[in-house]
Amino acid sequence: DTAVSQTPKYLVTQMGNDKSIKCEQNLGHDTMYWYKQDSKKFLKIMFSYNNKELIINETVPNRFSPKSPDKAHLNLHINSLELGDSAVYFCASSQPGTAIYEQYFGPGTRLTVT
Amino acid sequence: AQSVTQPDIHITVSEGASLELRCNYSYGATPYLFWYVQSPGQGLQLLLKYFSGDTLVQGIKGFEAEFKRSQSSFNLRKPSVHWSDAAEYFCAVGAPMNSGNTPLVFGKGTRLSVIA
């Protein structure tokens, strides 16, 4: 019973294509995130959604469009893929409104753009 | 703005030796502090966290970390390293907001290699 799952785990595609990564959490959390891990392993927040509403967008290009159909899902759609988009993308979730919170991460999606 | 510095990019230790991974943070108040581990090709697993109270926190897999406010540090330690501990370790800071939905700010990670 995976807490945060992502599909696909690996994604290889060519420049200019459009692709989507899906994320689902079964923890009942209200907040979900997308992080990008670059080739140097640096992790940085991209988006944060709380109960299906976008609350954080960290100067990510417009080619990236997150979509949250319900609070258990946060998908990431990327248009016109570029070489620099190659990275590992991690989805995470947390539960706001609690004094102590932690983020649970998915296994990551390794995107390779050729 | 919050920031996290992990001064050591790569550390190599012998199996059975002790380990200390350094982490310094920058934040205006007492932050929430975390250590995550990432094994090769895997996601992030939480090792331990600090919010308040006892400054020495115990985590999983025999790890512990000590919060030192005066040094703005949250170093991770393990008394005896096992070969399976070889991984990338990330220190992270989160703002202590009531909403609890702020993203984490990560350090750049420290890669741990374990030799026989």
PDB file of C-alpha atoms in Angstrom:
ATOM      1  CA  ASP A   1       0.000   0.000   0.000  1.00  0.00           C
ATOM      2  CA  THR A   2       2.115   2.799  -1.413  1.00  0.00           C
ATOM      3  CA  ALA A   3       1.583   6.176   0.222  1.00  0.00           C
ATOM      4  CA  VAL A   4       2.668   8.397  -2.690  1.00  0.00           C
ATOM      5  CA  SER A   5       2.934   6.855  -6.122  1.00  0.00           C
ATOM      6  CA  GLN A   6       4.108   8.264  -9.430  1.00  0.00           C
ATOM      7  CA  THR A   7       3.837   7.037 -12.978  1.00  0.00           C
ATOM      8  CA  PRO A   8       5.821   6.478 -15.016  1.00  0.00           C
ATOM      9  CA  LYS A   9       9.054   5.781 -13.190  1.00  0.00           C
ATOM     10  CA  TYR A  10      11.117   6.403 -16.305  1.00  0.00           C
ATOM     11  CA  LEU A  11      10.253   8.602 -19.254  1.00  0.00           C
ATOM     12  CA  VAL A  12      12.437   9.039 -22.314  1.00  0.00           C
ATOM     13  CA  THR A  13      11.235  11.405 -25.001  1.00  0.00           C
ATOM     14  CA  GLN A  14      12.415  13.770 -27.692  1.00  0.00           C
ATOM     15  CA  MET A  15      12.659  17.520 -27.631  1.00  0.00           C
ATOM     16  CA  GLY A  16       9.459  19.282 -28.529  1.00  0.00           C
ATOM     17  CA  ASN A  17       7.154  16.535 -27.295  1.00  0.00           C
ATOM     18  CA  ASP A  18       4.448  16.939 -24.652  1.00  0.00           C
ATOM     19  CA  LYS A  19       4.375  14.541 -21.725  1.00  0.00           C
ATOM     20  CA  SER A  20       2.582  14.033 -18.415  1.00  0.00           C
ATOM     21  CA  ILE A  21       3.602  12.591 -15.075  1.00  0.00           C
ATOM     22  CA  LYS A  22       0.929  11.399 -12.672  1.00  0.00           C
ATOM     23  CA  CYS A  23       0.989  11.443  -8.890  1.00  0.00           C
ATOM     24  CA  GLU A  24      -1.437   9.947  -6.407  1.00  0.00           C
ATOM     25  CA  GLN A  25      -1.401   9.841  -2.626  1.00  0.00           C
ATOM     26  CA  ASN A  26      -3.574   7.686  -0.394  1.00  0.00           C
ATOM     27  CA  LEU A  27      -2.696   9.426   2.854  1.00  0.00           C
ATOM     28  CA  GLY A  28      -5.676  11.745   2.877  1.00  0.00           C
ATOM     29  CA  HIS A  29      -3.382  14.781   2.774  1.00  0.00           C
ATOM     30  CA  ASP A  30      -4.641  18.143   1.562  1.00  0.00           C
ATOM     31  CA  THR A  31      -1.357  19.479   0.212  1.00  0.00           C
ATOM     32  CA  MET A  32       0.722  18.125  -2.637  1.00  0.00           C
ATOM     33  CA  TYR A  33       3.978  19.278  -4.205  1.00  0.00           C
ATOM     34  CA  TRP A  34       6.180  18.817  -7.225  1.00  0.00           C
ATOM     35  CA  TYR A  35       9.944  19.024  -6.759  1.00  0.00           C
ATOM     36  CA  LYS A  36      12.635  18.868  -9.421  1.00  0.00           C
ATOM     37  CA  GLN A  37      15.989  17.200  -8.783  1.00  0.00           C
ATOM     38  CA  ASP A  38      18.624  18.233 -11.284  1.00  0.00           C
ATOM     39  CA  SER A  39      21.682  16.331 -12.448  1.00  0.00           C
ATOM     40  CA  LYS A  40      23.627  17.580  -9.438  1.00  0.00           C
ATOM     41  CA  LYS A  41      20.995  16.114  -7.090  1.00  0.00           C
ATOM     42  CA  PHE A  42      19.723  19.548  -6.084  1.00  0.00           C
ATOM     43  CA  LEU A  43      16.063  19.430  -5.049  1.00  0.00           C
ATOM     44  CA  LYS A  44      13.891  22.453  -5.604  1.00  0.00           C
ATOM     45  CA  ILE A  45      10.189  23.110  -5.205  1.00  0.00           C
ATOM     46  CA  MET A  46       8.215  23.722  -8.382  1.00  0.00           C
ATOM     47  CA  PHE A  47       4.558  23.795  -7.326  1.00  0.00           C
ATOM     48  CA  SER A  48       2.401  23.352  -4.297  1.00  0.00           C
ATOM     49  CA  TYR A  49      -1.328  22.663  -4.253  1.00  0.00           C
ATOM     50  CA  ASN A  50      -3.620  22.784  -1.263  1.00  0.00           C
ATOM     51  CA  ASN A  51      -6.972  21.078  -1.692  1.00  0.00           C
ATOM     52  CA  LYS A  52      -6.780  21.364  -5.475  1.00  0.00           C
ATOM     53  CA  GLU A  53      -5.757  25.018  -5.455  1.00  0.00           C
ATOM     54  CA  LEU A  54      -2.370  26.273  -6.574  1.00  0.00           C
ATOM     55  CA  ILE A  55      -0.603  28.046  -3.719  1.00  0.00           C
ATOM     56  CA  ILE A  56       3.018  28.100  -4.813  1.00  0.00           C
ATOM     57  CA  ASN A  57       4.513  28.470  -8.268  1.00  0.00           C
ATOM     58  CA  GLU A  58       8.250  28.934  -8.093  1.00  0.00           C
ATOM     59  CA  THR A  59       9.022  30.746 -11.351  1.00  0.00           C
ATOM     60  CA  VAL A  60       8.610  27.622 -13.376  1.00  0.00           C
ATOM     61  CA  PRO A  61       8.261  28.092 -17.173  1.00  0.00           C
ATOM     62  CA  ASN A  62       4.711  28.188 -18.515  1.00  0.00           C
ATOM     63  CA  ARG A  63       5.441  24.954 -20.352  1.00  0.00           C
ATOM     64  CA  PHE A  64       4.889  23.224 -17.030  1.00  0.00           C
ATOM     65  CA  SER A  65       1.253  23.001 -16.024  1.00  0.00           C
ATOM     66  CA  PRO A  66       0.174  21.145 -12.900  1.00  0.00           C
ATOM     67  CA  LYS A  67      -3.354  19.850 -12.642  1.00  0.00           C
ATOM     68  CA  SER A  68      -5.138  18.601  -9.565  1.00  0.00           C
ATOM     69  CA  PRO A  69      -8.415  16.843 -10.420  1.00  0.00           C
ATOM     70  CA  ASP A  70      -8.948  16.054  -6.745  1.00  0.00           C
ATOM     71  CA  LYS A  71      -6.909  16.420  -3.606  1.00  0.00           C
ATOM     72  CA  ALA A  72      -5.437  12.921  -3.945  1.00  0.00           C
ATOM     73  CA  HIS A  73      -3.944  13.597  -7.373  1.00  0.00           C
ATOM     74  CA  LEU A  74      -1.489  16.122  -8.723  1.00  0.00           C
ATOM     75  CA  ASN A  75      -0.366  15.618 -12.280  1.00  0.00           C
ATOM     76  CA  LEU A  76       2.374  17.475 -14.106  1.00  0.00           C
ATOM     77  CA  HIS A  77       2.049  18.210 -17.799  1.00  0.00           C
ATOM     78  CA  ILE A  78       5.042  19.501 -19.723  1.00  0.00           C
ATOM     79  CA  ASN A  79       4.738  21.033 -23.186  1.00  0.00           C
ATOM     80  CA  SER A  80       7.479  21.427 -25.766  1.00  0.00           C
ATOM     81  CA  LEU A  81      10.064  19.532 -23.795  1.00  0.00           C
ATOM     82  CA  GLU A  82      13.614  20.875 -23.767  1.00  0.00           C
ATOM     83  CA  LEU A  83      16.936  19.211 -23.001  1.00  0.00           C
ATOM     84  CA  GLY A  84      17.134  21.148 -19.730  1.00  0.00           C
ATOM     85  CA  ASP A  85      13.962  19.516 -18.518  1.00  0.00           C
ATOM     86  CA  SER A  86      15.852  16.273 -18.029  1.00  0.00           C
ATOM     87  CA  ALA A  87      15.721  15.608 -14.300  1.00  0.00           C
ATOM     88  CA  VAL A  88      14.055  13.511 -11.658  1.00  0.00           C
ATOM     89  CA  TYR A  89      10.654  14.836 -10.643  1.00  0.00           C
ATOM     90  CA  PHE A  90       9.348  14.055  -7.189  1.00  0.00           C
ATOM     91  CA  CYS A  91       5.812  14.352  -5.976  1.00  0.00           C
ATOM     92  CA  ALA A  92       5.176  14.803  -2.250  1.00  0.00           C
ATOM     93  CA  SER A  93       2.278  15.363   0.100  1.00  0.00           C
ATOM     94  CA  SER A  94       1.714  16.714   3.595  1.00  0.00           C
ATOM     95  CA  GLN A  95      -1.162  17.509   5.884  1.00  0.00           C
ATOM     96  CA  PRO A  96      -1.586  21.152   6.872  1.00  0.00           C
ATOM     97  CA  GLY A  97      -3.312  22.279  10.004  1.00  0.00           C
ATOM     98  CA  THR A  98      -1.222  20.068  12.236  1.00  0.00           C
ATOM     99  CA  ALA A  99       1.437  21.257  14.593  1.00  0.00           C
ATOM    100  CA  ILE A 100       3.889  18.771  13.269  1.00  0.00           C
ATOM    101  CA  TYR A 101       4.039  17.954   9.621  1.00  0.00           C
ATOM    102  CA  GLU A 102       6.344  16.097   7.332  1.00  0.00           C
ATOM    103  CA  GLN A 103       6.346  15.525   3.643  1.00  0.00           C
ATOM    104  CA  TYR A 104       6.027  12.094   2.130  1.00  0.00           C
ATOM    105  CA  PHE A 105       7.763  11.639  -1.177  1.00  0.00           C
ATOM    106  CA  GLY A 106       6.983   9.481  -4.143  1.00  0.00           C
ATOM    107  CA  PRO A 107       9.652   7.302  -5.801  1.00  0.00           C
ATOM    108  CA  GLY A 108      10.378   9.896  -8.478  1.00  0.00           C
ATOM    109  CA  THR A 109      10.085   9.993 -12.258  1.00  0.00           C
ATOM    110  CA  ARG A 110      13.316  10.164 -14.209  1.00  0.00           C
ATOM    111  CA  LEU A 111      12.690  12.230 -17.324  1.00  0.00           C
ATOM    112  CA  THR A 112      15.256  12.115 -20.100  1.00  0.00           C
ATOM    113  CA  VAL A 113      14.849  14.453 -23.042  1.00  0.00           C
ATOM    114  CA  THR A 114      16.928  13.626 -26.116  1.00  0.00           C
TER     115      THR A 114
ATOM    116  CA  ALA B   1      14.746  33.542   2.953  1.00  0.00           C
ATOM    117  CA  GLN B   2      15.497  30.109   4.223  1.00  0.00           C
ATOM    118  CA  SER B   3      18.606  28.298   3.077  1.00  0.00           C
ATOM    119  CA  VAL B   4      20.443  25.116   3.921  1.00  0.00           C
ATOM    120  CA  THR B   5      24.139  24.430   3.515  1.00  0.00           C
ATOM    121  CA  GLN B   6      25.674  21.006   3.486  1.00  0.00           C
ATOM    122  CA  PRO B   7      29.400  21.743   3.296  1.00  0.00           C
ATOM    123  CA  ASP B   8      30.499  18.229   2.374  1.00  0.00           C
ATOM    124  CA  ILE B   9      29.636  17.074  -1.120  1.00  0.00           C
ATOM    125  CA  HIS B  10      31.075  13.605  -0.685  1.00  0.00           C
ATOM    126  CA  ILE B  11      32.239  11.660   2.366  1.00  0.00           C
ATOM    127  CA  THR B  12      33.838   8.232   2.487  1.00  0.00           C
ATOM    128  CA  VAL B  13      33.905   6.218   5.679  1.00  0.00           C
ATOM    129  CA  SER B  14      34.909   2.694   6.569  1.00  0.00           C
ATOM    130  CA  GLU B  15      32.254   0.246   7.579  1.00  0.00           C
ATOM    131  CA  GLY B  16      31.905   0.282  11.346  1.00  0.00           C
ATOM    132  CA  ALA B  17      33.309   3.776  11.690  1.00  0.00           C
ATOM    133  CA  SER B  18      31.323   6.678  13.066  1.00  0.00           C
ATOM    134  CA  LEU B  19      29.705   9.250  10.828  1.00  0.00           C
ATOM    135  CA  GLU B  20      28.801  12.901  11.077  1.00  0.00           C
ATOM    136  CA  LEU B  21      27.156  14.816   8.242  1.00  0.00           C
ATOM    137  CA  ARG B  22      27.034  18.547   8.623  1.00  0.00           C
ATOM    138  CA  CYS B  23      24.089  20.826   8.014  1.00  0.00           C
ATOM    139  CA  ASN B  24      23.761  24.550   8.610  1.00  0.00           C
ATOM    140  CA  TYR B  25      20.601  26.502   8.054  1.00  0.00           C
ATOM    141  CA  SER B  26      19.610  30.106   7.734  1.00  0.00           C
ATOM    142  CA  TYR B  27      16.243  31.130   9.089  1.00  0.00           C
ATOM    143  CA  GLY B  28      14.896  33.955  11.235  1.00  0.00           C
ATOM    144  CA  ALA B  29      13.260  31.772  13.842  1.00  0.00           C
ATOM    145  CA  THR B  30      13.431  28.171  14.938  1.00  0.00           C
ATOM    146  CA  PRO B  31      12.682  26.168  11.838  1.00  0.00           C
ATOM    147  CA  TYR B  32      11.444  22.671  11.341  1.00  0.00           C
ATOM    148  CA  LEU B  33      14.470  20.558  10.393  1.00  0.00           C
ATOM    149  CA  PHE B  34      14.623  17.269   8.566  1.00  0.00           C
ATOM    150  CA  TRP B  35      17.103  14.727   7.303  1.00  0.00           C
ATOM    151  CA  TYR B  36      16.149  12.604   4.309  1.00  0.00           C
ATOM    152  CA  VAL B  37      18.067   9.762   2.691  1.00  0.00           C
ATOM    153  CA  GLN B  38      17.969   8.837  -0.965  1.00  0.00           C
ATOM    154  CA  SER B  39      19.349   5.467  -1.982  1.00  0.00           C
ATOM    155  CA  PRO B  40      20.475   5.107  -5.610  1.00  0.00           C
ATOM    156  CA  GLY B  41      17.496   5.215  -7.938  1.00  0.00           C
ATOM    157  CA  GLN B  42      15.078   5.588  -5.056  1.00  0.00           C
ATOM    158  CA  GLY B  43      12.864   8.259  -3.595  1.00  0.00           C
ATOM    159  CA  LEU B  44      13.387  10.205  -0.408  1.00  0.00           C
ATOM    160  CA  GLN B  45      12.938   8.583   2.968  1.00  0.00           C
ATOM    161  CA  LEU B  46      12.626  10.601   6.149  1.00  0.00           C
ATOM    162  CA  LEU B  47      15.311   9.715   8.695  1.00  0.00           C
ATOM    163  CA  LEU B  48      14.340  12.116  11.447  1.00  0.00           C
ATOM    164  CA  LYS B  49      12.899  15.522  12.183  1.00  0.00           C
ATOM    165  CA  TYR B  50      13.135  18.265  14.764  1.00  0.00           C
ATOM    166  CA  PHE B  51      10.394  20.693  15.731  1.00  0.00           C
ATOM    167  CA  SER B  52      10.925  21.558  19.363  1.00  0.00           C
ATOM    168  CA  GLY B  53      11.908  20.117  22.709  1.00  0.00           C
ATOM    169  CA  ASP B  54      14.873  17.824  23.169  1.00  0.00           C
ATOM    170  CA  THR B  55      17.621  18.981  20.834  1.00  0.00           C
ATOM    171  CA  LEU B  56      18.910  15.455  20.287  1.00  0.00           C
ATOM    172  CA  VAL B  57      16.494  13.539  18.112  1.00  0.00           C
ATOM    173  CA  GLN B  58      16.559   9.873  17.288  1.00  0.00           C
ATOM    174  CA  GLY B  59      15.633   8.571  13.902  1.00  0.00           C
ATOM    175  CA  ILE B  60      15.385   5.360  11.987  1.00  0.00           C
ATOM    176  CA  LYS B  61      18.286   3.080  11.064  1.00  0.00           C
ATOM    177  CA  GLY B  62      20.305   4.126  14.117  1.00  0.00           C
ATOM    178  CA  PHE B  63      20.689   7.775  13.088  1.00  0.00           C
ATOM    179  CA  GLU B  64      20.461  10.745  15.390  1.00  0.00           C
ATOM    180  CA  ALA B  65      20.803  14.482  14.927  1.00  0.00           C
ATOM    181  CA  GLU B  66      21.474  17.353  17.245  1.00  0.00           C
ATOM    182  CA  PHE B  67      19.977  20.809  16.886  1.00  0.00           C
ATOM    183  CA  LYS B  68      22.320  23.568  17.995  1.00  0.00           C
ATOM    184  CA  ARG B  69      20.639  26.941  17.849  1.00  0.00           C
ATOM    185  CA  SER B  70      23.843  28.869  18.597  1.00  0.00           C
ATOM    186  CA  GLN B  71      25.530  27.320  15.579  1.00  0.00           C
ATOM    187  CA  SER B  72      22.453  27.125  13.350  1.00  0.00           C
ATOM    188  CA  SER B  73      23.336  23.497  12.815  1.00  0.00           C
ATOM    189  CA  PHE B  74      21.542  20.187  12.634  1.00  0.00           C
ATOM    190  CA  ASN B  75      24.248  17.573  12.135  1.00  0.00           C
ATOM    191  CA  LEU B  76      23.421  13.955  11.489  1.00  0.00           C
ATOM    192  CA  ARG B  77      25.347  11.221  13.265  1.00  0.00           C
ATOM    193  CA  LYS B  78      25.615   7.484  13.381  1.00  0.00           C
ATOM    194  CA  PRO B  79      27.994   5.613  15.710  1.00  0.00           C
ATOM    195  CA  SER B  80      28.693   2.700  13.387  1.00  0.00           C
ATOM    196  CA  VAL B  81      28.106   2.854   9.659  1.00  0.00           C
ATOM    197  CA  HIS B  82      26.878  -0.129   7.673  1.00  0.00           C
ATOM    198  CA  TRP B  83      27.548  -0.678   3.989  1.00  0.00           C
ATOM    199  CA  SER B  84      23.827  -0.261   3.324  1.00  0.00           C
ATOM    200  CA  ASP B  85      24.043   3.346   4.552  1.00  0.00           C
ATOM    201  CA  ALA B  86      25.758   4.369   1.321  1.00  0.00           C
ATOM    202  CA  ALA B  87      23.362   6.904  -0.178  1.00  0.00           C
ATOM    203  CA  GLU B  88      22.707  10.600  -0.671  1.00  0.00           C
ATOM    204  CA  TYR B  89      21.686  12.504   2.435  1.00  0.00           C
ATOM    205  CA  PHE B  90      19.668  15.696   2.368  1.00  0.00           C
ATOM    206  CA  CYS B  91      19.114  18.202   5.118  1.00  0.00           C
ATOM    207  CA  ALA B  92      15.967  20.310   4.753  1.00  0.00           C
ATOM    208  CA  VAL B  93      14.285  23.186   6.517  1.00  0.00           C
ATOM    209  CA  GLY B  94      10.606  24.039   6.669  1.00  0.00           C
ATOM    210  CA  ALA B  95       8.919  27.139   8.004  1.00  0.00           C
ATOM    211  CA  PRO B  96       6.983  26.499  11.216  1.00  0.00           C
ATOM    212  CA  MET B  97       3.671  27.793   9.921  1.00  0.00           C
ATOM    213  CA  ASN B  98       0.398  26.636  11.348  1.00  0.00           C
ATOM    214  CA  SER B  99      -0.836  25.748   7.925  1.00  0.00           C
ATOM    215  CA  GLY B 100       1.931  23.199   7.536  1.00  0.00           C
ATOM    216  CA  ASN B 101       1.809  23.414   3.786  1.00  0.00           C
ATOM    217  CA  THR B 102       5.014  25.225   3.005  1.00  0.00           C
ATOM    218  CA  PRO B 103       7.537  23.458   0.811  1.00  0.00           C
ATOM    219  CA  LEU B 104      10.851  22.295   2.120  1.00  0.00           C
ATOM    220  CA  VAL B 105      14.122  23.959   1.240  1.00  0.00           C
ATOM    221  CA  PHE B 106      16.816  21.380   0.704  1.00  0.00           C
ATOM    222  CA  GLY B 107      20.563  21.444   0.976  1.00  0.00           C
ATOM    223  CA  LYS B 108      22.538  20.170  -1.997  1.00  0.00           C
ATOM    224  CA  GLY B 109      23.094  16.823  -0.399  1.00  0.00           C
ATOM    225  CA  THR B 110      26.067  14.822   0.850  1.00  0.00           C
ATOM    226  CA  ARG B 111      26.949  11.590  -0.870  1.00  0.00           C
ATOM    227  CA  LEU B 112      28.103   8.920   1.549  1.00  0.00           C
ATOM    228  CA  SER B 113      30.331   6.103   0.359  1.00  0.00           C
ATOM    229  CA  VAL B 114      31.134   3.189   2.636  1.00  0.00           C
ATOM    230  CA  ILE B 115      34.259   1.119   2.145  1.00  0.00           C
ATOM    231  CA  ALA B 116      35.158  -2.226   3.655  1.00  0.00           C
TER     232      ALA B 116
END
